[in-house]
Amino acid sequence: MIPKIKKINLGTQLMDTMISLIENGTWKAGEKLPNEIELANSFSVSRNIMRESMKILENFGILDSKTGIGTYISDNAISNICNMRFFESLKNNTSIEKLLETRLIIEPELAYYATLRATDEEIETLKIVLEEDTKKHLITNFFHTDDFHFHLHVAKYARNDILENLLTTILEQLSADAYGNFNKFVDNSVKIDSFNDHMAVFGAIQKRDPLLAKEIMYHHLFARMKVINPDYGTNLIYSEKIRNDRLKEN
Amino acid sequence: MIPKIKKINLGTQLMDTMISLIENGTWKAGEKLPNEIELANSFSVSRNIMRESMKILENFGILDSKTGIGTYISDNAISNICNMRFFESLKNNTSIEKLLETRLIIEPELAYYATLRATDEEIETLKIVLEEDTKKHLITNFFHTDDFHFHLHVAKYARNDILENLLTTILEQLSADAYGNFNKFVDNSVKIDSFNDHMAVFGAIQKRDPLLAKEIMYHHLFARMKVINPDYGTNLIYSEKIRNDRLKEN
DNA sequence: ATCGATTTGTTCGTATGTATT
DNA sequence: CAATACATACGAACAAATCGA
């Protein structure tokens, strides 16, 4: 398969050079840029192209244009360039395994924090979410994106916006990707196991037992990972048993 | 303090309406859009403004323009809209505590995976990084961004691009923010503790003891958190002791 | 293989609204 | 109030790429 090279147009070239100007310190944070016409001239492009590039950088929080005053380099331009790169990597990332691994890392912790931070009302909501899933589960071949409602609710109750949003994009990517279709044809026993795991996680949250919620969530996701890659974790030694052994040693 | 409402210009309005058109299903993924002139007419804006908005959406991977052919809605437009929102939240998020909490959640796991996946050469590199830090530590009042080299290397060796990039942006935000300055004036004992933690994490990685690396990293970051918010975690029960107790009970 | 139609890429000229002085 | 500097917005045009006849 030949990788499609997108022909670089003036706009993206401009964007890239402006970013490097900021990164190498030629343009410093807080600094005022020359006006659009001068800029366009100095880069030898038209004003519209100049504007298109600047608009994109403005949208990324790297530039800051104020009507009638001028355009400035954002105070946190460098940090937003970093964000932009993160975003790029997220956009191009297609490895289902890495997406699942990320879930494996963050979701047990989210379950842990959700157990500590969810209000009683929120736990009731979670119960309702599960009950609705039960209905779907009994009636149709429920799965795929439906499965995600529970996880997203748990993430919300953990009160960490960053990781909640990260999980949202990961789940969105998983359901958009082949993984979404894959799940439709997965063996029924896997679905049932998965559903029971949800019930167990909920039970732990309801009992306000954060460590238990965390452990169950981990094993739930680890089982999912095993479905798409049976070899995963053969080099890993994270397991209840070994952990127990280690802790008893001390 | 009055929140500054950025006067919505035509471009951002257009962008928002186009996104809702995609989200509510009026524009479906893979669909071809009318040409720029027709679009501009139907939205009653000039072609330039139309282009500016489309360029931004293209940059986010929501639209896909091909010279001489036309503009299409990306196949994974919805998932990229989600990414965009994540990016927005990351851009506006200023809570140092949430940034640190995210580190507290992901970095122990990254240390864990790094211990399992780092090559012997990479562990040597890590050693050199630490030695360089030692020199800086002895000579100048080393800290703040210097402290981050070690963490970023560990993240890299964990072989999870998503979380490595997330950590990079978090550390970048922390050093850009007040936190960076704050760290400059922190008590010297804190610096020494922190440095010793790094040594201990490295020791665990070198011994190929992933659980130990994870535990030390956790306590290292928890201590950092306590510096900026002494009350943090008083409602948390995550601790070696309690975990031990729980596991021995069973 | 050439031509024409279509569509994005790019440029220029001009007018308007807004903020500073 | 007037002058200035600037971003915002529009319209017309040409160039380059693509596709189908």
PDB file of N, CA and C in Angstrom, chain A residues 15-67:
ATOM      1  N   MET A  15       1.963  27.683   7.846  1.00  0.00           N
ATOM      2  CA  MET A  15       1.666  27.296   9.221  1.00  0.00           C
ATOM      3  C   MET A  15       2.900  26.676   9.870  1.00  0.00           C
ATOM      4  N   ASP A  16       3.508  25.741   9.145  1.00  0.00           N
ATOM      5  CA  ASP A  16       4.667  25.047   9.688  1.00  0.00           C
ATOM      6  C   ASP A  16       5.815  26.016   9.971  1.00  0.00           C
ATOM      7  N   THR A  17       6.070  26.931   9.030  1.00  0.00           N
ATOM      8  CA  THR A  17       7.188  27.850   9.244  1.00  0.00           C
ATOM      9  C   THR A  17       6.904  28.783  10.415  1.00  0.00           C
ATOM     10  N   MET A  18       5.657  29.210  10.526  1.00  0.00           N
ATOM     11  CA  MET A  18       5.325  30.079  11.653  1.00  0.00           C
ATOM     12  C   MET A  18       5.536  29.339  12.974  1.00  0.00           C
ATOM     13  N   ILE A  19       5.140  28.067  12.999  1.00  0.00           N
ATOM     14  CA  ILE A  19       5.326  27.282  14.215  1.00  0.00           C
ATOM     15  C   ILE A  19       6.816  27.158  14.553  1.00  0.00           C
ATOM     16  N   SER A  20       7.634  26.899  13.534  1.00  0.00           N
ATOM     17  CA  SER A  20       9.071  26.778  13.847  1.00  0.00           C
ATOM     18  C   SER A  20       9.652  28.110  14.290  1.00  0.00           C
ATOM     19  N   LEU A  21       9.130  29.204  13.722  1.00  0.00           N
ATOM     20  CA  LEU A  21       9.596  30.521  14.171  1.00  0.00           C
ATOM     21  C   LEU A  21       9.330  30.703  15.663  1.00  0.00           C
ATOM     22  N   ILE A  22       8.184  30.216  16.107  1.00  0.00           N
ATOM     23  CA  ILE A  22       7.858  30.324  17.532  1.00  0.00           C
ATOM     24  C   ILE A  22       8.732  29.372  18.352  1.00  0.00           C
ATOM     25  N   GLU A  23       8.881  28.163  17.829  1.00  0.00           N
ATOM     26  CA  GLU A  23       9.629  27.154  18.587  1.00  0.00           C
ATOM     27  C   GLU A  23      11.110  27.495  18.716  1.00  0.00           C
ATOM     28  N   ASN A  24      11.691  28.077  17.662  1.00  0.00           N
ATOM     29  CA  ASN A  24      13.112  28.396  17.772  1.00  0.00           C
ATOM     30  C   ASN A  24      13.357  29.771  18.397  1.00  0.00           C
ATOM     31  N   GLY A  25      12.279  30.388  18.864  1.00  0.00           N
ATOM     32  CA  GLY A  25      12.445  31.614  19.633  1.00  0.00           C
ATOM     33  C   GLY A  25      12.536  32.904  18.835  1.00  0.00           C
ATOM     34  N   THR A  26      12.448  32.805  17.510  1.00  0.00           N
ATOM     35  CA  THR A  26      12.455  34.027  16.707  1.00  0.00           C
ATOM     36  C   THR A  26      11.232  34.874  17.036  1.00  0.00           C
ATOM     37  N   TRP A  27      10.108  34.184  17.142  1.00  0.00           N
ATOM     38  CA  TRP A  27       8.897  34.863  17.612  1.00  0.00           C
ATOM     39  C   TRP A  27       8.639  34.438  19.052  1.00  0.00           C
ATOM     40  N   LYS A  28       8.635  35.412  19.946  1.00  0.00           N
ATOM     41  CA  LYS A  28       8.472  35.055  21.350  1.00  0.00           C
ATOM     42  C   LYS A  28       7.040  35.235  21.824  1.00  0.00           C
ATOM     43  N   ALA A  29       6.688  34.492  22.874  1.00  0.00           N
ATOM     44  CA  ALA A  29       5.339  34.562  23.434  1.00  0.00           C
ATOM     45  C   ALA A  29       5.021  35.975  23.881  1.00  0.00           C
ATOM     46  N   GLY A  30       3.813  36.425  23.610  1.00  0.00           N
ATOM     47  CA  GLY A  30       3.383  37.755  23.999  1.00  0.00           C
ATOM     48  C   GLY A  30       3.724  38.831  22.999  1.00  0.00           C
ATOM     49  N   GLU A  31       4.595  38.494  22.078  1.00  0.00           N
ATOM     50  CA  GLU A  31       5.061  39.470  21.089  1.00  0.00           C
ATOM     51  C   GLU A  31       3.953  39.847  20.114  1.00  0.00           C
ATOM     52  N   LYS A  32       4.069  41.052  19.598  1.00  0.00           N
ATOM     53  CA  LYS A  32       3.107  41.509  18.592  1.00  0.00           C
ATOM     54  C   LYS A  32       3.680  41.255  17.201  1.00  0.00           C
ATOM     55  N   LEU A  33       2.857  40.734  16.337  1.00  0.00           N
ATOM     56  CA  LEU A  33       3.304  40.478  14.961  1.00  0.00           C
ATOM     57  C   LEU A  33       3.083  41.720  14.101  1.00  0.00           C
ATOM     58  N   PRO A  34       3.803  41.839  13.004  1.00  0.00           N
ATOM     59  CA  PRO A  34       3.489  42.892  12.030  1.00  0.00           C
ATOM     60  C   PRO A  34       2.075  42.693  11.507  1.00  0.00           C
ATOM     61  N   ASN A  35       1.524  43.686  10.881  1.00  0.00           N
ATOM     62  CA  ASN A  35       0.156  43.526  10.391  1.00  0.00           C
ATOM     63  C   ASN A  35       0.094  42.551   9.228  1.00  0.00           C
ATOM     64  N   GLU A  36      -1.120  42.141   8.932  1.00  0.00           N
ATOM     65  CA  GLU A  36      -1.327  41.071   7.958  1.00  0.00           C
ATOM     66  C   GLU A  36      -0.669  41.359   6.614  1.00  0.00           C
ATOM     67  N   ILE A  37      -0.768  42.594   6.179  1.00  0.00           N
ATOM     68  CA  ILE A  37      -0.218  42.935   4.857  1.00  0.00           C
ATOM     69  C   ILE A  37       1.298  42.774   4.856  1.00  0.00           C
ATOM     70  N   GLU A  38       1.945  43.322   5.880  1.00  0.00           N
ATOM     71  CA  GLU A  38       3.396  43.189   5.973  1.00  0.00           C
ATOM     72  C   GLU A  38       3.804  41.725   6.046  1.00  0.00           C
ATOM     73  N   LEU A  39       3.098  40.970   6.918  1.00  0.00           N
ATOM     74  CA  LEU A  39       3.401  39.555   7.058  1.00  0.00           C
ATOM     75  C   LEU A  39       3.301  38.843   5.719  1.00  0.00           C
ATOM     76  N   ALA A  40       2.170  39.096   5.042  1.00  0.00           N
ATOM     77  CA  ALA A  40       1.951  38.446   3.744  1.00  0.00           C
ATOM     78  C   ALA A  40       3.096  38.786   2.801  1.00  0.00           C
ATOM     79  N   ASN A  41       3.503  40.037   2.788  1.00  0.00           N
ATOM     80  CA  ASN A  41       4.613  40.436   1.916  1.00  0.00           C
ATOM     81  C   ASN A  41       5.905  39.716   2.290  1.00  0.00           C
ATOM     82  N   SER A  42       6.198  39.689   3.598  1.00  0.00           N
ATOM     83  CA  SER A  42       7.475  39.104   4.011  1.00  0.00           C
ATOM     84  C   SER A  42       7.533  37.606   3.726  1.00  0.00           C
ATOM     85  N   PHE A  43       6.368  36.956   3.692  1.00  0.00           N
ATOM     86  CA  PHE A  43       6.354  35.539   3.344  1.00  0.00           C
ATOM     87  C   PHE A  43       6.088  35.320   1.851  1.00  0.00           C
ATOM     88  N   SER A  44       5.878  36.418   1.146  1.00  0.00           N
ATOM     89  CA  SER A  44       5.587  36.355  -0.290  1.00  0.00           C
ATOM     90  C   SER A  44       4.350  35.525  -0.609  1.00  0.00           C
ATOM     91  N   VAL A  45       3.306  35.754   0.159  1.00  0.00           N
ATOM     92  CA  VAL A  45       2.027  35.125  -0.175  1.00  0.00           C
ATOM     93  C   VAL A  45       0.949  36.198  -0.157  1.00  0.00           C
ATOM     94  N   SER A  46      -0.220  35.821  -0.614  1.00  0.00           N
ATOM     95  CA  SER A  46      -1.312  36.793  -0.616  1.00  0.00           C
ATOM     96  C   SER A  46      -1.867  36.926   0.790  1.00  0.00           C
ATOM     97  N   ARG A  47      -2.669  37.942   0.947  1.00  0.00           N
ATOM     98  CA  ARG A  47      -3.221  38.196   2.271  1.00  0.00           C
ATOM     99  C   ARG A  47      -4.193  37.100   2.688  1.00  0.00           C
ATOM    100  N   ASN A  48      -4.943  36.576   1.726  1.00  0.00           N
ATOM    101  CA  ASN A  48      -5.909  35.526   2.071  1.00  0.00           C
ATOM    102  C   ASN A  48      -5.230  34.278   2.602  1.00  0.00           C
ATOM    103  N   ILE A  49      -4.167  33.853   1.944  1.00  0.00           N
ATOM    104  CA  ILE A  49      -3.432  32.684   2.407  1.00  0.00           C
ATOM    105  C   ILE A  49      -2.877  32.941   3.800  1.00  0.00           C
ATOM    106  N   MET A  50      -2.338  34.150   3.946  1.00  0.00           N
ATOM    107  CA  MET A  50      -1.825  34.556   5.257  1.00  0.00           C
ATOM    108  C   MET A  50      -2.919  34.407   6.308  1.00  0.00           C
ATOM    109  N   ARG A  51      -4.083  34.900   5.976  1.00  0.00           N
ATOM    110  CA  ARG A  51      -5.199  34.854   6.924  1.00  0.00           C
ATOM    111  C   ARG A  51      -5.629  33.429   7.223  1.00  0.00           C
ATOM    112  N   GLU A  52      -5.701  32.589   6.188  1.00  0.00           N
ATOM    113  CA  GLU A  52      -6.112  31.202   6.400  1.00  0.00           C
ATOM    114  C   GLU A  52      -5.189  30.508   7.406  1.00  0.00           C
ATOM    115  N   SER A  53      -3.891  30.713   7.220  1.00  0.00           N
ATOM    116  CA  SER A  53      -2.928  30.085   8.134  1.00  0.00           C
ATOM    117  C   SER A  53      -3.069  30.661   9.539  1.00  0.00           C
ATOM    118  N   MET A  54      -3.191  31.977   9.608  1.00  0.00           N
ATOM    119  CA  MET A  54      -3.299  32.613  10.914  1.00  0.00           C
ATOM    120  C   MET A  54      -4.565  32.177  11.647  1.00  0.00           C
ATOM    121  N   LYS A  55      -5.633  32.017  10.889  1.00  0.00           N
ATOM    122  CA  LYS A  55      -6.901  31.573  11.488  1.00  0.00           C
ATOM    123  C   LYS A  55      -6.732  30.211  12.154  1.00  0.00           C
ATOM    124  N   ILE A  56      -6.030  29.325  11.466  1.00  0.00           N
ATOM    125  CA  ILE A  56      -5.836  27.986  12.013  1.00  0.00           C
ATOM    126  C   ILE A  56      -5.026  28.068  13.303  1.00  0.00           C
ATOM    127  N   LEU A  57      -3.935  28.834  13.255  1.00  0.00           N
ATOM    128  CA  LEU A  57      -3.100  28.966  14.447  1.00  0.00           C
ATOM    129  C   LEU A  57      -3.871  29.643  15.583  1.00  0.00           C
ATOM    130  N   GLU A  58      -4.735  30.573  15.211  1.00  0.00           N
ATOM    131  CA  GLU A  58      -5.546  31.234  16.220  1.00  0.00           C
ATOM    132  C   GLU A  58      -6.471  30.214  16.875  1.00  0.00           C
ATOM    133  N   ASN A  59      -7.044  29.361  16.033  1.00  0.00           N
ATOM    134  CA  ASN A  59      -7.947  28.330  16.532  1.00  0.00           C
ATOM    135  C   ASN A  59      -7.246  27.363  17.473  1.00  0.00           C
ATOM    136  N   PHE A  60      -5.972  27.149  17.248  1.00  0.00           N
ATOM    137  CA  PHE A  60      -5.207  26.242  18.106  1.00  0.00           C
ATOM    138  C   PHE A  60      -4.698  26.960  19.364  1.00  0.00           C
ATOM    139  N   GLY A  61      -5.005  28.254  19.475  1.00  0.00           N
ATOM    140  CA  GLY A  61      -4.561  28.992  20.646  1.00  0.00           C
ATOM    141  C   GLY A  61      -3.101  29.383  20.591  1.00  0.00           C
ATOM    142  N   ILE A  62      -2.555  29.416  19.379  1.00  0.00           N
ATOM    143  CA  ILE A  62      -1.141  29.772  19.239  1.00  0.00           C
ATOM    144  C   ILE A  62      -1.002  31.252  18.924  1.00  0.00           C
ATOM    145  N   LEU A  63      -1.902  31.768  18.100  1.00  0.00           N
ATOM    146  CA  LEU A  63      -1.947  33.205  17.848  1.00  0.00           C
ATOM    147  C   LEU A  63      -3.208  33.785  18.466  1.00  0.00           C
ATOM    148  N   ASP A  64      -3.235  35.095  18.561  1.00  0.00           N
ATOM    149  CA  ASP A  64      -4.379  35.766  19.155  1.00  0.00           C
ATOM    150  C   ASP A  64      -4.599  37.091  18.431  1.00  0.00           C
ATOM    151  N   SER A  65      -5.616  37.126  17.580  1.00  0.00           N
ATOM    152  CA  SER A  65      -5.885  38.338  16.800  1.00  0.00           C
ATOM    153  C   SER A  65      -6.953  39.186  17.459  1.00  0.00           C
ATOM    154  N   LYS A  66      -6.688  40.469  17.556  1.00  0.00           N
ATOM    155  CA  LYS A  66      -7.685  41.377  18.114  1.00  0.00           C
ATOM    156  C   LYS A  66      -7.995  42.466  17.100  1.00  0.00           C
ATOM    157  N   THR A  67      -9.261  42.582  16.812  1.00  0.00           N
ATOM    158  CA  THR A  67      -9.693  43.525  15.785  1.00  0.00           C
ATOM    159  C   THR A  67      -9.216  44.934  16.092  1.00  0.00           C
TER     160      THR A  67
END
